[in-house]
Amino acid sequence: VGATIVAMRIAIALYENLTALDAVGPYEVLGRLPGAEVVFTAARVGPVRTDQGSLALVADATFDDVPEPDVVLVPGWPPNMPIPDVDALVGWLRRVDAHTRWTTSVCTGSLLLGMAGLLTGRRATTHWAAMDMLAAHGAVPVAQRHVIDGKYATAAGVSAGLDMALTLAAALTDVTTAQAIQLGIEYDPEPPYDAGSPRTAPAELVPVVRSVLIDRPV
Amino acid sequence: VGATIVAMRIAIALYENLTALDAVGPYEVLGRLPGAEVVFTAARVGPVRTDQGSLALVADATFDDVPEPDVVLVPGWPPNMPIPDVDALVGWLRRVDAHTRWTTSVCTGSLLLGMAGLLTGRRATTHWAAMDMLAAHGAVPVAQRHVIDGKYATAAGVSAGLDMALTLAAALTDVTTAQAIQLGIEYDPEPPYDAGSPRTAPAELVPVVRSVLIDRPV
């Protein structure tokens, strides 16, 4: 199997209160691309606490250290939590976008791309509970697992980053490489319930979950 | 929706060269259980570098700090990489197992449970490429997405931790709570390829991926 080798720098943005799986799911895929170098980037080097509080991911580089990544990925966060460094983050997203081959997000990360002005008039997606917020940033919300519009790839909520990352892996290299990565992480999902979407979940759960993620804490 | 509230301590073990998604997938599920407290635990407090090298996860407690968790989860690693603190890790797994309600693993984490002597004669699973190694530890390997034998729950490779964690979430609380978590992380998978298992992947990829994960680097 002769995999395509690509030299590319992939920057994954970290910021306080991000959702860990939004970043780590795609990392597990994109980090396995032959020739790819992934760097976790934040306003400051060091631990960045994620939304549930029990886990910190470490940033090895500052935003300024990574001015021209080939691929940028921004994870999401529960919009009812603050992002202390939001201006630094959004400013960096806007600057690096001038150089990227791909600008990507998972979950409500697309709201941050929207704040950077990068999704105006573009088809994009986000967590199902945040679709209205995405529209408020001028994007055209599309209820798909992931959406590609030009060089902008956006994924639906949290776990959707895995699916988007496999699609990106194929676009950056070839289908065989993406399939090898899928086999390596044994991504052959068997959810025990069919409740992962507002289309399939028990209807009474939809407003409850929306409230946990979106509404201001009382 | 009246969710079951459970007070329980969930310890997720970290060690150098672990596979990040093995830990973070289940964390994203179990950390959302009402009343659950997750603690990331390692031989030492501080950053723990994961297998691909670009990401460190932070341990907030030492193994000694967490002597009696209700649930323990040990992620896997590529068995061709070293685990410097393997004795401390395996010793702790053996000790805490005397107190747990659930002792669990993702991917090759089951080999570590095996080294601790906890899977002898038990049905268990692991990454598809490591099934022979699991048998060598006295377990009875079963090629399922996850396997439950008594209080021992083991998941297949990497991404299978998500499916196992949802099953555990229901066992620890109730099905409705597990479904709400599934909806919260929008776990409605749509892999772009059907290559996540050696049953479905292009046959020529199977030995290549096995070699990357299992064989000694040349």
Short mmCIF file of C-alpha atoms in Angstrom, two decimals:
data_model
loop_
_atom_site.label_atom_id
_atom_site.label_comp_id
_atom_site.label_asym_id
_atom_site.label_seq_id
_atom_site.Cartn_x
_atom_site.Cartn_y
_atom_site.Cartn_z
CA VAL A 1 0.00 0.00 0.00
CA GLY A 2 1.78 3.12 -1.18
CA ALA A 3 0.28 5.90 0.88
CA THR A 4 0.44 9.47 -0.32
CA ILE A 5 2.99 11.40 1.74
CA VAL A 6 2.10 15.00 2.41
CA ALA A 7 4.14 17.55 4.31
CA MET A 8 1.64 19.70 6.09
CA ARG A 9 1.15 21.47 9.36
CA ILE A 10 -2.19 21.00 11.07
CA ALA A 11 -3.04 23.40 13.89
CA ILE A 12 -5.73 22.45 16.40
CA ALA A 13 -6.87 25.42 18.46
CA LEU A 14 -7.34 25.03 22.20
CA TYR A 15 -9.14 27.46 24.48
CA GLU A 16 -10.65 27.31 27.93
CA ASN A 17 -13.98 25.43 28.02
CA LEU A 18 -13.57 23.64 24.70
CA THR A 19 -15.20 20.22 24.37
CA ALA A 20 -12.33 17.72 24.50
CA LEU A 21 -13.66 15.16 22.02
CA ASP A 22 -14.17 17.87 19.36
CA ALA A 23 -10.39 18.25 19.25
CA VAL A 24 -9.23 14.72 20.08
CA GLY A 25 -11.50 12.83 17.65
CA PRO A 26 -10.11 14.61 14.56
CA TYR A 27 -6.59 14.56 16.03
CA GLU A 28 -6.70 10.79 16.24
CA VAL A 29 -7.44 10.72 12.49
CA LEU A 30 -5.41 13.64 11.11
CA GLY A 31 -2.36 12.91 13.25
CA ARG A 32 -2.01 9.57 11.49
CA LEU A 33 -1.68 11.11 8.04
CA PRO A 34 1.77 10.33 6.65
CA GLY A 35 3.83 13.52 6.77
CA ALA A 36 1.37 15.53 8.80
CA GLU A 37 2.58 17.47 11.80
CA VAL A 38 -0.13 18.40 14.30
CA VAL A 39 0.39 21.23 16.75
CA PHE A 40 -2.00 22.11 19.58
CA THR A 41 -2.11 25.87 19.76
CA ALA A 42 -3.61 28.31 22.27
CA ALA A 43 -3.27 31.86 23.56
CA ARG A 44 -0.60 30.56 25.94
CA VAL A 45 1.52 27.41 26.09
CA GLY A 46 0.46 24.93 28.76
CA PRO A 47 -2.66 23.17 30.06
CA VAL A 48 -6.05 24.27 28.80
CA ARG A 49 -9.01 23.14 30.91
CA THR A 50 -11.91 21.65 28.93
CA ASP A 51 -15.63 22.22 29.49
CA GLN A 52 -16.46 19.42 31.91
CA GLY A 53 -13.62 20.46 34.20
CA SER A 54 -11.82 17.17 34.78
CA LEU A 55 -9.51 17.22 31.77
CA ALA A 56 -6.87 19.64 30.53
CA LEU A 57 -5.20 19.32 27.12
CA VAL A 58 -1.76 20.83 26.68
CA ALA A 59 -0.98 23.51 24.09
CA ASP A 60 2.62 23.25 22.86
CA ALA A 61 2.56 26.49 20.88
CA THR A 62 0.99 29.92 21.08
CA PHE A 63 -1.22 31.29 18.33
CA ASP A 64 1.67 33.58 17.31
CA ASP A 65 3.96 30.55 17.02
CA VAL A 66 1.75 29.12 14.26
CA PRO A 67 1.06 31.89 11.74
CA GLU A 68 0.64 29.78 8.59
CA PRO A 69 -0.79 26.30 9.19
CA ASP A 70 -1.94 24.35 6.14
CA VAL A 71 -5.00 23.11 8.01
CA VAL A 72 -6.67 24.71 10.99
CA LEU A 73 -9.28 23.00 13.15
CA VAL A 74 -11.27 24.75 15.84
CA PRO A 75 -13.28 22.65 18.29
CA GLY A 76 -16.54 23.75 19.86
CA TRP A 77 -17.68 24.57 23.39
CA PRO A 78 -21.02 24.89 25.21
CA PRO A 79 -22.09 28.42 24.24
CA ASN A 80 -23.41 29.06 27.75
CA MET A 81 -19.82 29.01 29.03
CA PRO A 82 -17.34 31.88 28.61
CA ILE A 83 -14.20 31.83 26.43
CA PRO A 84 -11.77 34.17 28.20
CA ASP A 85 -9.38 34.38 25.21
CA VAL A 86 -12.05 34.63 22.54
CA ASP A 87 -10.61 37.76 20.90
CA ALA A 88 -7.13 36.25 20.54
CA LEU A 89 -8.65 33.05 19.19
CA VAL A 90 -10.96 34.69 16.68
CA GLY A 91 -8.26 37.10 15.52
CA TRP A 92 -5.87 34.20 14.93
CA LEU A 93 -8.51 32.23 13.02
CA ARG A 94 -9.04 35.22 10.74
CA ARG A 95 -5.29 35.70 10.14
CA VAL A 96 -4.38 32.05 9.51
CA ASP A 97 -7.34 31.60 7.18
CA ALA A 98 -5.47 33.76 4.66
CA HIS A 99 -2.93 30.91 4.34
CA THR A 100 -4.81 27.67 4.93
CA ARG A 101 -5.66 24.93 2.48
CA TRP A 102 -8.48 23.93 4.82
CA THR A 103 -10.22 25.87 7.56
CA THR A 104 -12.31 23.52 9.65
CA SER A 105 -14.43 23.27 12.77
CA VAL A 106 -16.25 20.75 14.90
CA CYS A 107 -19.54 21.40 16.72
CA THR A 108 -19.93 25.03 17.83
CA GLY A 109 -16.43 25.74 16.58
CA SER A 110 -18.23 26.96 13.47
CA LEU A 111 -19.64 29.82 15.56
CA LEU A 112 -16.04 30.91 16.16
CA LEU A 113 -15.32 30.75 12.42
CA GLY A 114 -18.48 32.81 12.04
CA MET A 115 -17.26 35.38 14.58
CA ALA A 116 -14.08 35.64 12.49
CA GLY A 117 -16.27 36.52 9.51
CA LEU A 118 -15.24 33.44 7.58
CA LEU A 119 -18.62 31.82 6.97
CA THR A 120 -20.62 34.71 5.57
CA GLY A 121 -22.86 33.30 2.86
CA ARG A 122 -21.28 29.88 3.16
CA ARG A 123 -23.03 26.58 3.76
CA ALA A 124 -21.94 25.24 7.14
CA THR A 125 -23.07 23.14 10.05
CA THR A 126 -22.75 22.99 13.84
CA HIS A 127 -24.24 21.19 16.82
CA TRP A 128 -27.95 20.61 16.14
CA ALA A 129 -28.87 22.81 19.12
CA ALA A 130 -26.85 25.78 17.80
CA MET A 131 -28.18 26.03 14.23
CA ASP A 132 -29.92 29.37 14.92
CA MET A 133 -26.73 30.81 16.36
CA LEU A 134 -24.85 29.80 13.21
CA ALA A 135 -27.38 31.59 11.03
CA ALA A 136 -26.90 34.71 13.16
CA HIS A 137 -23.26 34.77 11.97
CA GLY A 138 -24.34 34.96 8.34
CA ALA A 139 -23.75 31.32 7.45
CA VAL A 140 -26.28 29.14 5.67
CA PRO A 141 -26.96 26.34 8.18
CA VAL A 142 -27.19 22.84 6.73
CA ALA A 143 -28.28 19.90 8.87
CA GLN A 144 -25.65 17.41 7.68
CA ARG A 145 -23.02 15.38 9.47
CA HIS A 146 -20.45 17.64 7.89
CA VAL A 147 -20.54 20.31 5.23
CA ILE A 148 -17.83 21.34 2.79
CA ASP A 149 -18.04 24.71 1.05
CA GLY A 150 -14.84 25.57 -0.76
CA LYS A 151 -11.99 25.12 1.72
CA TYR A 152 -14.32 25.37 4.72
CA ALA A 153 -15.27 22.09 6.35
CA THR A 154 -17.60 22.16 9.34
CA ALA A 155 -18.84 19.20 11.37
CA ALA A 156 -21.99 18.70 13.43
CA GLY A 157 -21.84 18.13 17.21
CA VAL A 158 -18.82 16.70 19.09
CA SER A 159 -18.50 13.14 17.71
CA ALA A 160 -19.09 14.33 14.12
CA GLY A 161 -15.48 15.48 14.01
CA LEU A 162 -14.44 11.86 13.43
CA ASP A 163 -16.52 11.59 10.27
CA MET A 164 -15.35 14.95 8.95
CA ALA A 165 -11.72 14.12 9.68
CA LEU A 166 -11.88 10.91 7.67
CA THR A 167 -13.32 12.85 4.74
CA LEU A 168 -10.55 15.43 5.08
CA ALA A 169 -7.95 12.67 5.36
CA ALA A 170 -9.01 11.35 1.98
CA ALA A 171 -9.04 14.85 0.47
CA LEU A 172 -5.52 15.54 1.81
CA THR A 173 -4.11 12.17 0.70
CA ASP A 174 -6.22 9.41 -0.82
CA VAL A 175 -9.13 7.13 0.05
CA THR A 176 -6.89 4.18 0.87
CA THR A 177 -5.00 6.19 3.47
CA ALA A 178 -8.26 7.32 5.05
CA GLN A 179 -9.50 3.73 5.14
CA ALA A 180 -6.25 2.55 6.76
CA ILE A 181 -6.69 5.18 9.48
CA GLN A 182 -10.32 4.14 9.98
CA LEU A 183 -9.17 0.53 10.40
CA GLY A 184 -6.42 1.61 12.79
CA ILE A 185 -8.89 3.34 15.11
CA GLU A 186 -11.41 0.53 14.54
CA TYR A 187 -14.07 3.08 13.66
CA ASP A 188 -16.91 0.66 13.03
CA PRO A 189 -19.49 2.34 15.25
CA GLU A 190 -22.23 0.40 17.04
CA PRO A 191 -24.04 2.88 19.30
CA PRO A 192 -26.22 0.91 21.71
CA TYR A 193 -29.08 3.40 21.21
CA ASP A 194 -30.33 5.38 18.25
CA ALA A 195 -30.56 8.71 20.04
CA GLY A 196 -27.70 10.71 18.56
CA SER A 197 -29.81 13.13 16.57
CA PRO A 198 -32.95 15.16 17.32
CA ARG A 199 -34.54 13.14 14.47
CA THR A 200 -34.07 9.87 16.33
CA ALA A 201 -33.85 10.69 20.06
CA PRO A 202 -36.90 10.50 22.34
CA ALA A 203 -38.64 13.84 21.65
CA GLU A 204 -38.76 14.89 25.31
CA LEU A 205 -34.96 14.83 25.51
CA VAL A 206 -34.45 17.46 22.80
CA PRO A 207 -35.38 20.58 24.83
CA VAL A 208 -33.57 19.23 27.90
CA VAL A 209 -30.28 18.74 26.08
CA ARG A 210 -30.63 22.03 24.22
CA SER A 211 -31.06 23.79 27.53
CA VAL A 212 -27.95 22.20 29.06
CA LEU A 213 -25.75 23.30 26.17
CA ILE A 214 -27.17 26.60 25.05
CA ASP A 215 -29.25 28.39 27.66
CA ARG A 216 -27.58 30.51 30.26
CA PRO A 217 -27.22 28.65 33.55
CA VAL A 218 -29.95 29.86 35.92
CA VAL B 1 -36.88 14.02 32.40
CA GLY B 2 -35.87 12.88 35.87
CA ALA B 3 -32.35 11.58 35.49
CA THR B 4 -30.92 9.18 37.99
CA ILE B 5 -28.34 10.94 40.15
CA VAL B 6 -25.41 8.82 41.19
CA ALA B 7 -22.50 9.83 43.37
CA MET B 8 -19.52 8.03 41.99
CA ARG B 9 -15.86 8.52 41.32
CA ILE B 10 -14.58 7.50 37.90
CA ALA B 11 -10.82 7.20 37.50
CA ILE B 12 -9.32 7.29 34.01
CA ALA B 13 -5.72 6.08 33.97
CA LEU B 14 -3.13 8.00 31.98
CA TYR B 15 0.33 6.77 31.07
CA GLU B 16 2.96 7.75 28.53
CA ASN B 17 2.10 6.59 24.99
CA LEU B 18 -1.60 6.01 25.60
CA THR B 19 -3.95 6.56 22.65
CA ALA B 20 -5.75 9.82 23.41
CA LEU B 21 -9.16 8.97 21.98
CA ASP B 22 -9.33 5.77 24.07
CA ALA B 23 -9.51 7.99 27.15
CA VAL B 24 -11.31 11.06 25.80
CA GLY B 25 -14.16 9.26 24.02
CA PRO B 26 -15.43 7.55 27.18
CA TYR B 27 -14.69 10.68 29.24
CA GLU B 28 -16.99 12.72 27.04
CA VAL B 29 -19.78 10.24 27.89
CA LEU B 30 -19.09 9.28 31.51
CA GLY B 31 -18.23 12.83 32.58
CA ARG B 32 -21.78 13.86 31.70
CA LEU B 33 -23.38 11.41 34.12
CA PRO B 34 -25.25 13.35 36.81
CA GLY B 35 -23.25 13.09 40.03
CA ALA B 36 -20.18 11.49 38.49
CA GLU B 37 -16.77 12.89 39.29
CA VAL B 38 -14.04 11.97 36.82
CA VAL B 39 -10.40 12.14 37.80
CA PHE B 40 -7.49 11.64 35.41
CA THR B 41 -4.87 9.66 37.28
CA ALA B 42 -1.26 8.77 36.52
CA ALA B 43 2.01 7.81 38.18
CA ARG B 44 2.70 11.54 38.57
CA VAL B 45 0.56 14.67 38.41
CA GLY B 46 1.02 16.72 35.24
CA PRO B 47 1.13 16.31 31.47
CA VAL B 48 1.20 12.82 29.99
CA ARG B 49 2.32 12.62 26.36
CA THR B 50 0.11 10.43 24.15
CA ASP B 51 1.24 8.00 21.44
CA GLN B 52 1.28 10.24 18.38
CA GLY B 53 3.45 12.78 20.21
CA SER B 54 1.56 16.03 19.56
CA LEU B 55 -0.87 15.88 22.46
CA ALA B 56 -0.46 15.65 26.22
CA LEU B 57 -3.37 15.08 28.60
CA VAL B 58 -3.02 16.31 32.17
CA ALA B 59 -3.27 14.01 35.19
CA ASP B 60 -4.70 15.85 38.21
CA ALA B 61 -4.06 13.02 40.70
CA THR B 62 -1.50 10.30 41.28
CA PHE B 63 -2.48 6.65 41.41
CA ASP B 64 -1.99 6.77 45.21
CA ASP B 65 -4.41 9.71 45.41
CA VAL B 66 -7.21 7.53 44.03
CA PRO B 67 -7.24 4.25 45.97
CA GLU B 68 -10.94 3.39 45.73
CA PRO B 69 -12.65 4.61 42.55
CA ASP B 70 -16.10 3.22 41.79
CA VAL B 71 -15.24 2.89 38.12
CA VAL B 72 -11.80 2.55 36.59
CA LEU B 73 -11.07 2.90 32.88
CA VAL B 74 -7.73 2.14 31.31
CA PRO B 75 -7.09 3.26 27.72
CA GLY B 76 -4.89 1.38 25.28
CA TRP B 77 -1.60 2.10 23.53
CA PRO B 78 0.25 0.75 20.50
CA PRO B 79 1.95 -2.34 21.96
CA ASN B 80 5.11 -1.65 19.97
CA MET B 81 5.73 1.42 22.15
CA PRO B 82 7.09 1.30 25.73
CA ILE B 83 5.12 2.21 28.87
CA PRO B 84 7.75 3.53 31.29
CA ASP B 85 5.44 3.37 34.33
CA VAL B 86 3.85 0.04 33.50
CA ASP B 87 4.53 -1.56 36.89
CA ALA B 88 2.96 1.33 38.83
CA LEU B 89 -0.01 1.29 36.47
CA VAL B 90 -0.62 -2.45 36.59
CA GLY B 91 -0.14 -2.58 40.36
CA TRP B 92 -2.70 0.20 40.82
CA LEU B 93 -5.19 -1.51 38.50
CA ARG B 94 -4.88 -4.68 40.59
CA ARG B 95 -5.36 -2.79 43.87
CA VAL B 96 -8.31 -0.62 42.84
CA ASP B 97 -10.09 -3.56 41.28
CA ALA B 98 -10.74 -4.84 44.81
CA HIS B 99 -13.07 -1.85 45.29
CA THR B 100 -14.58 -1.06 41.89
CA ARG B 101 -18.14 -1.51 40.72
CA TRP B 102 -16.79 -1.56 37.16
CA THR B 103 -13.29 -2.24 35.87
CA THR B 104 -13.08 -1.23 32.23
CA SER B 105 -10.71 -0.82 29.32
CA VAL B 106 -10.61 0.47 25.77
CA CYS B 107 -8.53 -1.04 22.98
CA THR B 108 -5.27 -2.61 24.20
CA GLY B 109 -6.06 -1.36 27.70
CA SER B 110 -7.43 -4.87 28.19
CA LEU B 111 -3.86 -6.17 27.88
CA LEU B 112 -3.02 -4.05 30.94
CA LEU B 113 -5.99 -5.53 32.83
CA GLY B 114 -4.65 -8.89 31.70
CA MET B 115 -1.17 -8.08 33.05
CA ALA B 116 -2.86 -7.25 36.36
CA GLY B 117 -4.31 -10.77 36.35
CA LEU B 118 -7.88 -9.50 36.20
CA LEU B 119 -9.08 -11.20 33.02
CA THR B 120 -8.06 -14.80 33.60
CA GLY B 121 -10.81 -17.00 32.20
CA ARG B 122 -12.97 -13.97 31.41
CA ARG B 123 -14.53 -13.07 28.10
CA ALA B 124 -12.98 -9.83 26.90
CA THR B 125 -12.06 -7.87 23.81
CA THR B 126 -9.34 -5.56 22.53
CA HIS B 127 -8.15 -3.95 19.29
CA TRP B 128 -8.70 -6.45 16.47
CA ALA B 129 -4.95 -6.59 15.82
CA ALA B 130 -4.18 -7.56 19.44
CA MET B 131 -6.56 -10.49 19.94
CA ASP B 132 -3.71 -13.01 20.17
CA MET B 133 -1.97 -10.91 22.81
CA LEU B 134 -5.16 -10.85 24.86
CA ALA B 135 -5.40 -14.64 24.77
CA ALA B 136 -1.80 -14.79 26.00
CA HIS B 137 -2.99 -13.09 29.21
CA GLY B 138 -5.47 -15.86 29.91
CA ALA B 139 -8.59 -14.06 28.71
CA VAL B 140 -11.11 -15.53 26.32
CA PRO B 141 -11.02 -13.13 23.34
CA VAL B 142 -14.39 -12.23 21.83
CA ALA B 143 -14.61 -10.21 18.60
CA GLN B 144 -17.37 -7.84 19.67
CA ARG B 145 -17.59 -4.05 19.87
CA HIS B 146 -17.53 -4.41 23.63
CA VAL B 147 -17.76 -7.32 26.02
CA ILE B 148 -19.16 -7.41 29.54
CA ASP B 149 -18.23 -10.27 31.87
CA GLY B 150 -19.31 -9.60 35.43
CA LYS B 151 -18.02 -6.17 36.37
CA TYR B 152 -15.39 -6.20 33.61
CA ALA B 153 -16.22 -4.22 30.49
CA THR B 154 -13.74 -4.17 27.64
CA ALA B 155 -14.04 -2.33 24.35
CA ALA B 156 -12.54 -3.00 20.93
CA GLY B 157 -10.09 -0.56 19.31
CA VAL B 158 -9.89 3.18 20.06
CA SER B 159 -13.28 4.53 18.92
CA ALA B 160 -15.14 1.58 20.48
CA GLY B 161 -14.80 3.27 23.86
CA LEU B 162 -17.69 5.56 22.89
CA ASP B 163 -20.06 2.63 22.39
CA MET B 164 -18.94 0.91 25.59
CA ALA B 165 -19.27 4.12 27.59
CA LEU B 166 -22.88 4.62 26.49
CA THR B 167 -23.68 1.08 27.59
CA LEU B 168 -21.96 1.72 30.93
CA ALA B 169 -23.80 5.03 31.29
CA ALA B 170 -27.11 3.20 31.07
CA ALA B 171 -25.95 0.53 33.52
CA LEU B 172 -24.82 3.18 36.01
CA THR B 173 -27.98 5.30 35.67
CA ASP B 174 -30.74 4.54 33.18
CA VAL B 175 -31.31 4.31 29.44
CA THR B 176 -32.84 7.78 29.21
CA THR B 177 -29.74 9.36 30.72
CA ALA B 178 -27.52 7.48 28.28
CA GLN B 179 -29.70 8.60 25.38
CA ALA B 180 -29.54 12.23 26.55
CA ILE B 181 -25.75 12.02 26.61
CA GLN B 182 -25.74 10.47 23.13
CA LEU B 183 -27.88 13.35 21.88
CA GLY B 184 -25.62 15.88 23.62
CA ILE B 185 -22.54 14.60 21.81
CA GLU B 186 -24.56 14.12 18.62
CA TYR B 187 -23.32 10.56 18.33
CA ASP B 188 -25.12 9.64 15.15
CA PRO B 189 -22.13 8.25 13.27
CA GLU B 190 -21.81 8.44 9.49
CA PRO B 191 -18.33 7.18 8.62
CA PRO B 192 -17.61 8.09 4.99
CA TYR B 193 -16.09 4.64 4.39
CA ASP B 194 -16.89 1.17 5.66
CA ALA B 195 -13.35 0.24 6.58
CA GLY B 196 -13.42 0.24 10.38
CA SER B 197 -13.14 -3.49 10.86
CA PRO B 198 -10.95 -6.21 9.32
CA ARG B 199 -14.25 -7.73 8.11
CA THR B 200 -15.05 -4.69 5.98
CA ALA B 201 -11.75 -2.97 5.18
CA PRO B 202 -9.88 -3.63 1.92
CA ALA B 203 -8.05 -6.89 2.68
CA GLU B 204 -4.61 -5.56 1.76
CA LEU B 205 -4.84 -2.93 4.51
CA VAL B 206 -5.20 -5.44 7.33
CA PRO B 207 -1.54 -6.60 7.55
CA VAL B 208 -0.29 -3.04 7.01
CA VAL B 209 -2.27 -1.60 9.89
CA ARG B 210 -1.48 -4.58 12.12
CA SER B 211 2.20 -4.00 11.49
CA VAL B 212 2.03 -0.29 12.37
CA LEU B 213 0.37 -0.99 15.72
CA ILE B 214 1.82 -4.27 16.86
CA ASP B 215 5.15 -5.14 15.27
CA ARG B 216 8.34 -3.72 16.63
CA PRO B 217 9.53 -0.72 14.65
CA VAL B 218 12.34 -1.86 12.33
#
